[in-house]
PDB file of C-alpha atoms in Angstrom:
ATOM      1  CA  MET Y 231      76.633 113.014  75.168  1.00  0.00           C
ATOM      2  CA  GLU Y 232      77.473 112.530  78.990  1.00  0.00           C
ATOM      3  CA  LYS Y 233      80.394 112.503  80.757  1.00  0.00           C
ATOM      4  CA  GLY Y 234      81.439 109.219  83.029  1.00  0.00           C
ATOM      5  CA  ARG Y 235      84.001 106.521  83.891  1.00  0.00           C
ATOM      6  CA  ILE Y 236      84.670 102.803  83.363  1.00  0.00           C
ATOM      7  CA  ILE Y 237      84.075 100.913  86.366  1.00  0.00           C
ATOM      8  CA  LYS Y 238      84.152  97.487  85.367  1.00  0.00           C
ATOM      9  CA  ILE Y 239      84.609  95.474  81.741  1.00  0.00           C
ATOM     10  CA  ILE Y 240      83.198  91.709  80.971  1.00  0.00           C
ATOM     11  CA  SER Y 241      83.882  90.596  77.351  1.00  0.00           C
ATOM     12  CA  HIS Y 242      82.266  93.790  75.348  1.00  0.00           C
ATOM     13  CA  GLN Y 243      80.227  94.958  78.259  1.00  0.00           C
ATOM     14  CA  TYR Y 244      81.144  98.331  79.850  1.00  0.00           C
ATOM     15  CA  GLN Y 245      79.789  99.417  83.236  1.00  0.00           C
ATOM     16  CA  VAL Y 246      80.307 103.428  83.269  1.00  0.00           C
ATOM     17  CA  LEU Y 247      78.811 105.304  86.004  1.00  0.00           C
ATOM     18  CA  VAL Y 248      77.293 108.353  85.309  1.00  0.00           C
ATOM     19  CA  ASP Y 249      76.209 111.352  87.633  1.00  0.00           C
ATOM     20  CA  GLY Y 250      75.805 108.253  90.403  1.00  0.00           C
ATOM     21  CA  GLU Y 251      74.171 106.209  87.734  1.00  0.00           C
ATOM     22  CA  LEU Y 252      75.550 102.941  86.411  1.00  0.00           C
ATOM     23  CA  LEU Y 253      75.049 102.222  83.121  1.00  0.00           C
ATOM     24  CA  GLU Y 254      75.885  99.282  80.548  1.00  0.00           C
ATOM     25  CA  CYS Y 255      77.038 100.714  77.810  1.00  0.00           C
ATOM     26  CA  VAL Y 256      78.676  98.944  74.715  1.00  0.00           C
ATOM     27  CA  ALA Y 257      82.167 100.655  72.996  1.00  0.00           C
ATOM     28  CA  MET Y 258      80.921 102.010  68.998  1.00  0.00           C
ATOM     29  CA  GLY Y 259      82.765 100.560  66.460  1.00  0.00           C
ATOM     30  CA  LYS Y 260      85.191 103.070  65.306  1.00  0.00           C
ATOM     31  CA  LEU Y 261      86.316 103.447  69.354  1.00  0.00           C
ATOM     32  CA  ARG Y 262      86.991  99.940  69.497  1.00  0.00           C
ATOM     33  CA  LYS Y 263      89.359  99.805  66.334  1.00  0.00           C
ATOM     34  CA  ASP Y 264      91.420 103.337  67.519  1.00  0.00           C
ATOM     35  CA  LYS Y 265      91.800 102.644  71.123  1.00  0.00           C
ATOM     36  CA  ALA Y 266      90.151 100.104  73.383  1.00  0.00           C
ATOM     37  CA  PRO Y 267      88.668 101.433  76.382  1.00  0.00           C
ATOM     38  CA  VAL Y 268      90.355 100.448  79.776  1.00  0.00           C
ATOM     39  CA  VAL Y 269      88.877 100.572  83.613  1.00  0.00           C
ATOM     40  CA  GLY Y 270      89.245 104.347  84.983  1.00  0.00           C
ATOM     41  CA  ASP Y 271      88.730 105.528  81.708  1.00  0.00           C
ATOM     42  CA  LEU Y 272      86.703 108.911  81.389  1.00  0.00           C
ATOM     43  CA  VAL Y 273      84.280 108.588  78.508  1.00  0.00           C
ATOM     44  CA  LEU Y 274      81.666 110.250  76.921  1.00  0.00           C
ATOM     45  CA  VAL Y 275      78.344 108.154  76.284  1.00  0.00           C
ATOM     46  CA  GLU Y 276      75.127 108.555  74.465  1.00  0.00           C
ATOM     47  CA  ARG Y 277      71.781 107.092  75.043  1.00  0.00           C
ATOM     48  CA  PHE Y 278      70.367 105.404  71.918  1.00  0.00           C
ATOM     49  CA  GLY Y 279      66.737 103.894  73.485  1.00  0.00           C
ATOM     50  CA  ASP Y 280      67.463 100.742  74.866  1.00  0.00           C
ATOM     51  CA  GLN Y 281      71.056 100.966  74.387  1.00  0.00           C
ATOM     52  CA  ASN Y 282      74.189 103.194  75.702  1.00  0.00           C
ATOM     53  CA  GLY Y 283      77.427 103.612  73.554  1.00  0.00           C
ATOM     54  CA  ILE Y 284      80.587 105.129  74.573  1.00  0.00           C
ATOM     55  CA  GLN Y 285      81.677 107.557  71.594  1.00  0.00           C
ATOM     56  CA  GLN Y 286      84.742 109.167  73.071  1.00  0.00           C
ATOM     57  CA  ILE Y 287      87.825 108.455  75.281  1.00  0.00           C
ATOM     58  CA  LEU Y 288      88.898 111.501  77.007  1.00  0.00           C
ATOM     59  CA  PRO Y 289      92.577 111.891  77.011  1.00  0.00           C
ATOM     60  CA  ARG Y 290      94.509 109.600  80.208  1.00  0.00           C
ATOM     61  CA  GLN Y 291      96.537 111.170  82.703  1.00  0.00           C
ATOM     62  CA  ASN Y 292      98.193 107.673  83.000  1.00  0.00           C
ATOM     63  CA  GLU Y 293      98.044 104.148  82.523  1.00  0.00           C
ATOM     64  CA  LEU Y 294      99.076 100.862  83.472  1.00  0.00           C
ATOM     65  CA  VAL Y 295      99.494  97.973  81.416  1.00  0.00           C
ATOM     66  CA  ARG Y 296      99.295  95.195  84.328  1.00  0.00           C
ATOM     67  CA  PRO Y 297      96.856  95.785  85.253  1.00  0.00           C
ATOM     68  CA  ARG Y 298      94.971  97.489  82.295  1.00  0.00           C
ATOM     69  CA  ILE Y 299      93.812 100.713  84.080  1.00  0.00           C
ATOM     70  CA  ALA Y 300      94.038 104.253  83.384  1.00  0.00           C
ATOM     71  CA  ASN Y 301      93.943 107.757  85.413  1.00  0.00           C
ATOM     72  CA  VAL Y 302      94.973 106.144  88.617  1.00  0.00           C
ATOM     73  CA  ASP Y 303      95.649 109.217  91.653  1.00  0.00           C
ATOM     74  CA  GLN Y 304      98.098 106.595  93.791  1.00  0.00           C
ATOM     75  CA  ALA Y 305      99.042 103.020  93.601  1.00  0.00           C
ATOM     76  CA  ILE Y 306      99.249 101.331  97.562  1.00  0.00           C
ATOM     77  CA  ILE Y 307     102.347  98.650  97.228  1.00  0.00           C
ATOM     78  CA  VAL Y 308     100.626  96.065 100.064  1.00  0.00           C
ATOM     79  CA  MET Y 309     103.361  94.204 101.588  1.00  0.00           C
ATOM     80  CA  SER Y 310     103.348  91.559 104.374  1.00  0.00           C
ATOM     81  CA  ALA Y 311     105.662  91.849 107.325  1.00  0.00           C
ATOM     82  CA  CYS Y 312     106.148  87.884 107.355  1.00  0.00           C
ATOM     83  CA  ASP Y 313     104.779  85.120 105.386  1.00  0.00           C
ATOM     84  CA  PRO Y 314     105.566  86.269 103.035  1.00  0.00           C
ATOM     85  CA  GLN Y 315     108.550  87.848 103.822  1.00  0.00           C
ATOM     86  CA  PHE Y 316     108.842  91.544 103.672  1.00  0.00           C
ATOM     87  CA  SER Y 317     111.220  92.422 100.606  1.00  0.00           C
ATOM     88  CA  THR Y 318     112.697  95.901  99.864  1.00  0.00           C
ATOM     89  CA  ALA Y 319     113.923  94.935  96.869  1.00  0.00           C
ATOM     90  CA  LEU Y 320     110.149  94.280  95.048  1.00  0.00           C
ATOM     91  CA  VAL Y 321     108.762  97.329  97.077  1.00  0.00           C
ATOM     92  CA  ASP Y 322     111.621  99.593  95.345  1.00  0.00           C
ATOM     93  CA  ARG Y 323     110.962  98.047  92.296  1.00  0.00           C
ATOM     94  CA  LEU Y 324     107.209  98.432  92.313  1.00  0.00           C
ATOM     95  CA  ILE Y 325     107.880 102.195  93.106  1.00  0.00           C
ATOM     96  CA  PHE Y 326     110.362 102.564  90.031  1.00  0.00           C
ATOM     97  CA  LEU Y 327     107.444 101.216  87.973  1.00  0.00           C
ATOM     98  CA  ILE Y 328     104.889 103.533  89.754  1.00  0.00           C
ATOM     99  CA  CYS Y 329     106.369 106.544  89.368  1.00  0.00           C
ATOM    100  CA  TYR Y 330     107.169 106.000  85.931  1.00  0.00           C
ATOM    101  CA  ALA Y 331     103.827 105.339  85.225  1.00  0.00           C
ATOM    102  CA  LYS Y 332     103.535 109.258  86.632  1.00  0.00           C
ATOM    103  CA  ILE Y 333     101.798 107.484  89.625  1.00  0.00           C
ATOM    104  CA  LYS Y 334     101.975 108.224  93.443  1.00  0.00           C
ATOM    105  CA  PRO Y 335     103.457 105.246  95.155  1.00  0.00           C
ATOM    106  CA  ILE Y 336     102.413 104.236  98.806  1.00  0.00           C
ATOM    107  CA  ILE Y 337     103.416 101.700 100.935  1.00  0.00           C
ATOM    108  CA  CYS Y 338     100.769  99.561 103.020  1.00  0.00           C
ATOM    109  CA  VAL Y 339     102.595  96.707 105.317  1.00  0.00           C
ATOM    110  CA  SER Y 340     100.355  94.089 106.663  1.00  0.00           C
ATOM    111  CA  LYS Y 341     100.502  91.562 109.508  1.00  0.00           C
ATOM    112  CA  MET Y 342     102.454  93.943 111.396  1.00  0.00           C
ATOM    113  CA  ASP Y 343     100.770  92.217 114.604  1.00  0.00           C
ATOM    114  CA  LEU Y 344     102.702  89.170 113.965  1.00  0.00           C
ATOM    115  CA  VAL Y 345     106.346  90.628 114.063  1.00  0.00           C
ATOM    116  CA  ASP Y 346     108.086  92.110 117.219  1.00  0.00           C
ATOM    117  CA  ALA Y 347     109.713  95.469 118.091  1.00  0.00           C
ATOM    118  CA  ASN Y 348     113.181  93.597 116.837  1.00  0.00           C
ATOM    119  CA  ASP Y 349     112.135  92.738 113.434  1.00  0.00           C
ATOM    120  CA  PRO Y 350     113.925  94.323 110.419  1.00  0.00           C
ATOM    121  CA  VAL Y 351     111.060  95.305 108.787  1.00  0.00           C
ATOM    122  CA  HIS Y 352     110.962  98.130 111.471  1.00  0.00           C
ATOM    123  CA  ALA Y 353     114.210  99.675 110.241  1.00  0.00           C
ATOM    124  CA  ALA Y 354     113.166  98.972 106.446  1.00  0.00           C
ATOM    125  CA  LEU Y 355     109.852 101.386 107.011  1.00  0.00           C
ATOM    126  CA  LEU Y 356     111.571 103.966 108.936  1.00  0.00           C
ATOM    127  CA  ASP Y 357     114.059 104.101 105.929  1.00  0.00           C
ATOM    128  CA  TYR Y 358     111.054 104.595 103.742  1.00  0.00           C
ATOM    129  CA  ARG Y 359     109.669 107.394 105.799  1.00  0.00           C
ATOM    130  CA  ASN Y 360     113.181 109.084 105.911  1.00  0.00           C
ATOM    131  CA  SER Y 361     113.060 109.352 102.451  1.00  0.00           C
ATOM    132  CA  GLY Y 362     109.756 110.839 102.356  1.00  0.00           C
ATOM    133  CA  TYR Y 363     107.521 107.963 101.363  1.00  0.00           C
ATOM    134  CA  GLU Y 364     103.851 107.567 103.039  1.00  0.00           C
ATOM    135  CA  VAL Y 365     103.971 104.520 104.876  1.00  0.00           C
ATOM    136  CA  PHE Y 366     100.989 102.712 106.598  1.00  0.00           C
ATOM    137  CA  GLU Y 367     100.820  99.811 108.826  1.00  0.00           C
ATOM    138  CA  THR Y 368      98.343  97.520 109.484  1.00  0.00           C
ATOM    139  CA  GLY Y 369      97.396  94.549 111.288  1.00  0.00           C
ATOM    140  CA  LEU Y 370      94.469  93.062 113.484  1.00  0.00           C
ATOM    141  CA  ASP Y 371      95.750  95.350 116.661  1.00  0.00           C
ATOM    142  CA  ARG Y 372      95.788  98.485 114.763  1.00  0.00           C
ATOM    143  CA  SER Y 373      93.131 101.171 113.355  1.00  0.00           C
ATOM    144  CA  ASP Y 374      92.730 101.469 109.485  1.00  0.00           C
ATOM    145  CA  GLU Y 375      91.351 105.033 109.792  1.00  0.00           C
ATOM    146  CA  ALA Y 376      94.335 107.114 108.793  1.00  0.00           C
ATOM    147  CA  LEU Y 377      94.343 104.655 105.443  1.00  0.00           C
ATOM    148  CA  LYS Y 378      90.616 105.220 104.997  1.00  0.00           C
ATOM    149  CA  GLN Y 379      91.089 108.726 105.137  1.00  0.00           C
ATOM    150  CA  MET Y 380      93.941 108.364 102.463  1.00  0.00           C
ATOM    151  CA  LEU Y 381      91.405 106.784 100.179  1.00  0.00           C
ATOM    152  CA  LYS Y 382      89.060 109.416 100.119  1.00  0.00           C
ATOM    153  CA  GLY Y 383      88.260 111.163  96.917  1.00  0.00           C
ATOM    154  CA  LYS Y 384      90.972 109.073  94.924  1.00  0.00           C
ATOM    155  CA  ILE Y 385      91.472 106.292  92.246  1.00  0.00           C
ATOM    156  CA  SER Y 386      93.556 103.724  94.050  1.00  0.00           C
ATOM    157  CA  VAL Y 387      95.081 100.752  92.419  1.00  0.00           C
ATOM    158  CA  LEU Y 388      96.273  97.846  94.744  1.00  0.00           C
ATOM    159  CA  THR Y 389      99.842  96.127  93.985  1.00  0.00           C
ATOM    160  CA  GLY Y 390     102.441  93.819  95.782  1.00  0.00           C
ATOM    161  CA  GLN Y 391     102.890  90.337  97.374  1.00  0.00           C
ATOM    162  CA  SER Y 392     100.532  87.489  96.256  1.00  0.00           C
ATOM    163  CA  GLY Y 393      99.404  86.452  99.777  1.00  0.00           C
ATOM    164  CA  ALA Y 394     100.114  89.969 101.165  1.00  0.00           C
ATOM    165  CA  GLY Y 395      96.475  90.381 102.013  1.00  0.00           C
ATOM    166  CA  LYS Y 396      94.946  92.741  99.312  1.00  0.00           C
ATOM    167  CA  SER Y 397      91.906  91.574  99.246  1.00  0.00           C
ATOM    168  CA  SER Y 398      91.535  91.092 103.045  1.00  0.00           C
ATOM    169  CA  LEU Y 399      92.536  94.736 103.296  1.00  0.00           C
ATOM    170  CA  ILE Y 400      89.614  95.876 101.446  1.00  0.00           C
ATOM    171  CA  ASN Y 401      87.413  93.399 103.444  1.00  0.00           C
ATOM    172  CA  ARG Y 402      88.105  95.452 106.364  1.00  0.00           C
ATOM    173  CA  LEU Y 403      87.954  98.994 105.163  1.00  0.00           C
ATOM    174  CA  ASP Y 404      84.495  98.097 103.874  1.00  0.00           C
ATOM    175  CA  ALA Y 405      82.248  95.466 105.350  1.00  0.00           C
ATOM    176  CA  ASN Y 406      79.837  95.194 102.379  1.00  0.00           C
ATOM    177  CA  PHE Y 407      82.725  93.240 100.521  1.00  0.00           C
ATOM    178  CA  GLU Y 408      83.589  89.886 100.778  1.00  0.00           C
ATOM    179  CA  LEU Y 409      86.199  89.332  98.294  1.00  0.00           C
ATOM    180  CA  LYS Y 410      87.498  85.565  97.960  1.00  0.00           C
ATOM    181  CA  THR Y 411      90.931  85.145 100.506  1.00  0.00           C
ATOM    182  CA  GLN Y 412      93.148  82.173 100.237  1.00  0.00           C
ATOM    183  CA  GLN Y 413      96.036  81.217 102.701  1.00  0.00           C
ATOM    184  CA  ILE Y 414      99.447  81.171 101.624  1.00  0.00           C
ATOM    185  CA  SER Y 415     101.020  78.334  99.666  1.00  0.00           C
ATOM    186  CA  LYS Y 416     102.956  76.807 102.303  1.00  0.00           C
ATOM    187  CA  ALA Y 417     104.510  74.857  99.088  1.00  0.00           C
ATOM    188  CA  LEU Y 418     105.416  77.614  97.313  1.00  0.00           C
ATOM    189  CA  GLY Y 419     106.253  80.206  99.403  1.00  0.00           C
ATOM    190  CA  ARG Y 420     104.010  82.736  97.980  1.00  0.00           C
ATOM    191  CA  GLY Y 421     100.279  83.513  97.555  1.00  0.00           C
ATOM    192  CA  LYS Y 422      98.091  82.126  95.454  1.00  0.00           C
ATOM    193  CA  HIS Y 423      96.219  84.738  93.261  1.00  0.00           C
ATOM    194  CA  THR Y 424      92.615  85.294  93.662  1.00  0.00           C
ATOM    195  CA  THR Y 425      91.661  88.029  91.801  1.00  0.00           C
ATOM    196  CA  ARG Y 426      90.757  87.611  88.201  1.00  0.00           C
ATOM    197  CA  HIS Y 427      90.007  90.778  86.796  1.00  0.00           C
ATOM    198  CA  CYS Y 428      90.533  94.759  87.133  1.00  0.00           C
ATOM    199  CA  GLU Y 429      87.552  96.149  88.612  1.00  0.00           C
ATOM    200  CA  LEU Y 430      87.189  99.787  90.377  1.00  0.00           C
ATOM    201  CA  MET Y 431      85.173  99.470  93.675  1.00  0.00           C
ATOM    202  CA  ALA Y 432      83.714 101.966  95.867  1.00  0.00           C
ATOM    203  CA  VAL Y 433      85.774 101.964  99.242  1.00  0.00           C
ATOM    204  CA  SER Y 434      85.779 104.737 101.893  1.00  0.00           C
ATOM    205  CA  GLY Y 435      84.672 107.407  99.403  1.00  0.00           C
ATOM    206  CA  GLY Y 436      86.990 106.329  96.861  1.00  0.00           C
ATOM    207  CA  TRP Y 437      87.557 103.949  94.156  1.00  0.00           C
ATOM    208  CA  VAL Y 438      90.193 101.223  94.812  1.00  0.00           C
ATOM    209  CA  ALA Y 439      90.977  98.485  92.052  1.00  0.00           C
ATOM    210  CA  ASP Y 440      91.794  95.140  93.403  1.00  0.00           C
ATOM    211  CA  THR Y 441      94.030  93.383  90.955  1.00  0.00           C
ATOM    212  CA  PRO Y 442      96.508  90.370  90.873  1.00  0.00           C
ATOM    213  CA  GLY Y 443      99.525  90.028  92.337  1.00  0.00           C
ATOM    214  CA  PHE Y 444     102.650  90.596  90.769  1.00  0.00           C
ATOM    215  CA  SER Y 445     104.635  87.442  89.474  1.00  0.00           C
ATOM    216  CA  SER Y 446     107.077  89.500  87.351  1.00  0.00           C
ATOM    217  CA  LEU Y 447     107.892  92.653  86.847  1.00  0.00           C
ATOM    218  CA  ASP Y 448     108.417  94.008  83.327  1.00  0.00           C
ATOM    219  CA  PHE Y 449     111.165  96.671  82.604  1.00  0.00           C
ATOM    220  CA  THR Y 450     111.595  96.312  79.229  1.00  0.00           C
ATOM    221  CA  HIS Y 451     109.845  99.914  78.604  1.00  0.00           C
ATOM    222  CA  VAL Y 452     111.870 101.917  81.023  1.00  0.00           C
ATOM    223  CA  GLU Y 453     114.288 103.938  79.561  1.00  0.00           C
ATOM    224  CA  ILE Y 454     117.527 104.197  82.014  1.00  0.00           C
ATOM    225  CA  ASP Y 455     117.548 108.207  80.981  1.00  0.00           C
ATOM    226  CA  LYS Y 456     114.053 108.542  82.132  1.00  0.00           C
ATOM    227  CA  LEU Y 457     113.973 106.514  84.902  1.00  0.00           C
ATOM    228  CA  ALA Y 458     116.285 108.462  87.591  1.00  0.00           C
ATOM    229  CA  ALA Y 459     114.222 111.512  86.904  1.00  0.00           C
ATOM    230  CA  VAL Y 460     110.706 110.015  88.635  1.00  0.00           C
ATOM    231  CA  ILE Y 461     112.643 108.506  91.880  1.00  0.00           C
ATOM    232  CA  PRO Y 462     111.325 110.159  94.650  1.00  0.00           C
ATOM    233  CA  ASP Y 463     114.643 110.047  96.311  1.00  0.00           C
ATOM    234  CA  PHE Y 464     116.710 111.852  93.754  1.00  0.00           C
ATOM    235  CA  GLN Y 465     114.602 114.851  93.294  1.00  0.00           C
ATOM    236  CA  GLU Y 466     116.791 117.020  95.095  1.00  0.00           C
ATOM    237  CA  MET Y 467     120.071 115.973  93.632  1.00  0.00           C
ATOM    238  CA  LEU Y 468     118.830 116.169  89.856  1.00  0.00           C
ATOM    239  CA  GLY Y 469     120.546 118.637  87.820  1.00  0.00           C
ATOM    240  CA  ASN Y 470     123.279 118.486  89.919  1.00  0.00           C
ATOM    241  CA  CYS Y 471     125.848 116.320  88.385  1.00  0.00           C
ATOM    242  CA  ARG Y 472     128.770 117.463  86.135  1.00  0.00           C
ATOM    243  CA  PHE Y 473     127.213 115.982  83.219  1.00  0.00           C
ATOM    244  CA  GLN Y 474     123.652 116.698  82.143  1.00  0.00           C
ATOM    245  CA  ASP Y 475     123.206 113.220  80.387  1.00  0.00           C
ATOM    246  CA  CYS Y 476     124.427 111.246  83.955  1.00  0.00           C
ATOM    247  CA  ARG Y 477     122.981 108.343  84.721  1.00  0.00           C
ATOM    248  CA  HIS Y 478     124.045 108.369  87.913  1.00  0.00           C
ATOM    249  CA  LEU Y 479     126.059 104.901  87.748  1.00  0.00           C
ATOM    250  CA  LYS Y 480     129.985 105.252  87.224  1.00  0.00           C
ATOM    251  CA  GLU Y 481     130.331 109.152  86.396  1.00  0.00           C
ATOM    252  CA  PRO Y 482     132.609 111.276  88.264  1.00  0.00           C
ATOM    253  CA  ASP Y 483     130.966 114.493  90.388  1.00  0.00           C
ATOM    254  CA  CYS Y 484     127.412 112.720  90.096  1.00  0.00           C
ATOM    255  CA  ALA Y 485     125.270 114.587  92.848  1.00  0.00           C
ATOM    256  CA  ILE Y 486     123.200 111.317  93.272  1.00  0.00           C
ATOM    257  CA  GLN Y 487     126.226 109.111  93.927  1.00  0.00           C
ATOM    258  CA  ASN Y 488     128.046 111.643  96.453  1.00  0.00           C
ATOM    259  CA  ALA Y 489     124.535 112.065  98.599  1.00  0.00           C
ATOM    260  CA  VAL Y 490     124.302 108.439  98.797  1.00  0.00           C
ATOM    261  CA  LYS Y 491     127.966 107.997 100.306  1.00  0.00           C
ATOM    262  CA  GLU Y 492     126.915 111.260 102.483  1.00  0.00           C
ATOM    263  CA  GLY Y 493     123.753 108.992 103.437  1.00  0.00           C
ATOM    264  CA  ARG Y 494     121.311 111.879 102.242  1.00  0.00           C
ATOM    265  CA  ILE Y 495     119.871 109.079  99.785  1.00  0.00           C
ATOM    266  CA  SER Y 496     119.018 105.804 100.807  1.00  0.00           C
ATOM    267  CA  GLN Y 497     121.966 103.044  99.917  1.00  0.00           C
ATOM    268  CA  THR Y 498     119.386 100.182  99.622  1.00  0.00           C
ATOM    269  CA  ARG Y 499     117.193 102.369  97.322  1.00  0.00           C
ATOM    270  CA  TYR Y 500     120.192 103.311  95.047  1.00  0.00           C
ATOM    271  CA  ALA Y 501     121.504 100.016  94.889  1.00  0.00           C
ATOM    272  CA  HIS Y 502     118.153  98.650  93.624  1.00  0.00           C
ATOM    273  CA  TYR Y 503     118.170 101.586  90.982  1.00  0.00           C
ATOM    274  CA  ARG Y 504     121.650 100.151  89.646  1.00  0.00           C
ATOM    275  CA  GLU Y 505     120.353  96.503  89.506  1.00  0.00           C
ATOM    276  CA  ILE Y 506     117.334  97.793  87.431  1.00  0.00           C
ATOM    277  CA  CYS Y 507     119.587  99.703  85.365  1.00  0.00           C
ATOM    278  CA  GLU Y 508     121.913  97.306  84.620  1.00  0.00           C
ATOM    279  CA  TRP Y 509     119.373  94.295  83.867  1.00  0.00           C
ATOM    280  CA  ILE Y 510     118.085  97.205  81.143  1.00  0.00           C
ATOM    281  CA  LEU Y 511     121.666  97.833  80.001  1.00  0.00           C
ATOM    282  CA  ASN Y 512     122.060  93.706  79.464  1.00  0.00           C
ATOM    283  CA  GLN Y 513     118.990  93.317  77.627  1.00  0.00           C
ATOM    284  CA  LYS Y 514     119.718  95.893  75.127  1.00  0.00           C
ATOM    285  CA  VAL Y 515     122.820  94.117  74.524  1.00  0.00           C
ATOM    286  CA  LYS Y 516     121.320  90.950  74.610  1.00  0.00           C
ATOM    287  CA  TYR Y 517     118.933  91.645  71.863  1.00  0.00           C
ATOM    288  CA  ARG Y 518     121.064  93.765  69.489  1.00  0.00           C
TER     289      ARG Y 518
END
């Protein structure tokens, strides 16, 4: 059997890249019953004359439900500096979900050529950089070379605001793509979904999944006791609280709360963490 990666799924047909060759495959019956293959899966393929069959899915490094994709190295949060307006609340919620899925978050802000030097987006991006996040700024007046280098050799997924320019970004990074783009829906104040399915595409020496923009974020599967442990901002303070089971909300002698007060952890990020924790707790009470 040969090892390959699923690049695209249409109906029950799987396109698998095996040593540079793209094979049309089907999933064997027993495989479909146990665990359905998804884009990004590493699989073992066997050739049967005029048909190729996926016999086994190898263990996943990680996976996302929306979009359905596995073995992602990094998630690029594409946000717009304007139209639609930049939102730290949305960025942070995406960071929390991405880190919870064991994926590295990277922030990419489009349309930076359309804002002036006094725009609040600059202070927000400085806050992310000071917190240790990788931040890329794009626009018609800027080079995309650093972003291209970041994609090389990686499996990346694009997410973020609808209308922030995810498909346009891929078009700029690789001229071979002519993905459909649409203008912002002025009536709704947000973008229209132009991407209809999940597919890995070769871009700048790596693979990128262009996916529909998020209209809602699902935290129903997130456990509060595990959330703080994956947020990059909190890493240096973990284990320094008085209580081992500290949730970093109202507990005394909490290292993370103290670091926020002292300016060593972003107040904005912590406020958004509290909001998500309160939402999760309220949902648990609601459905008891």
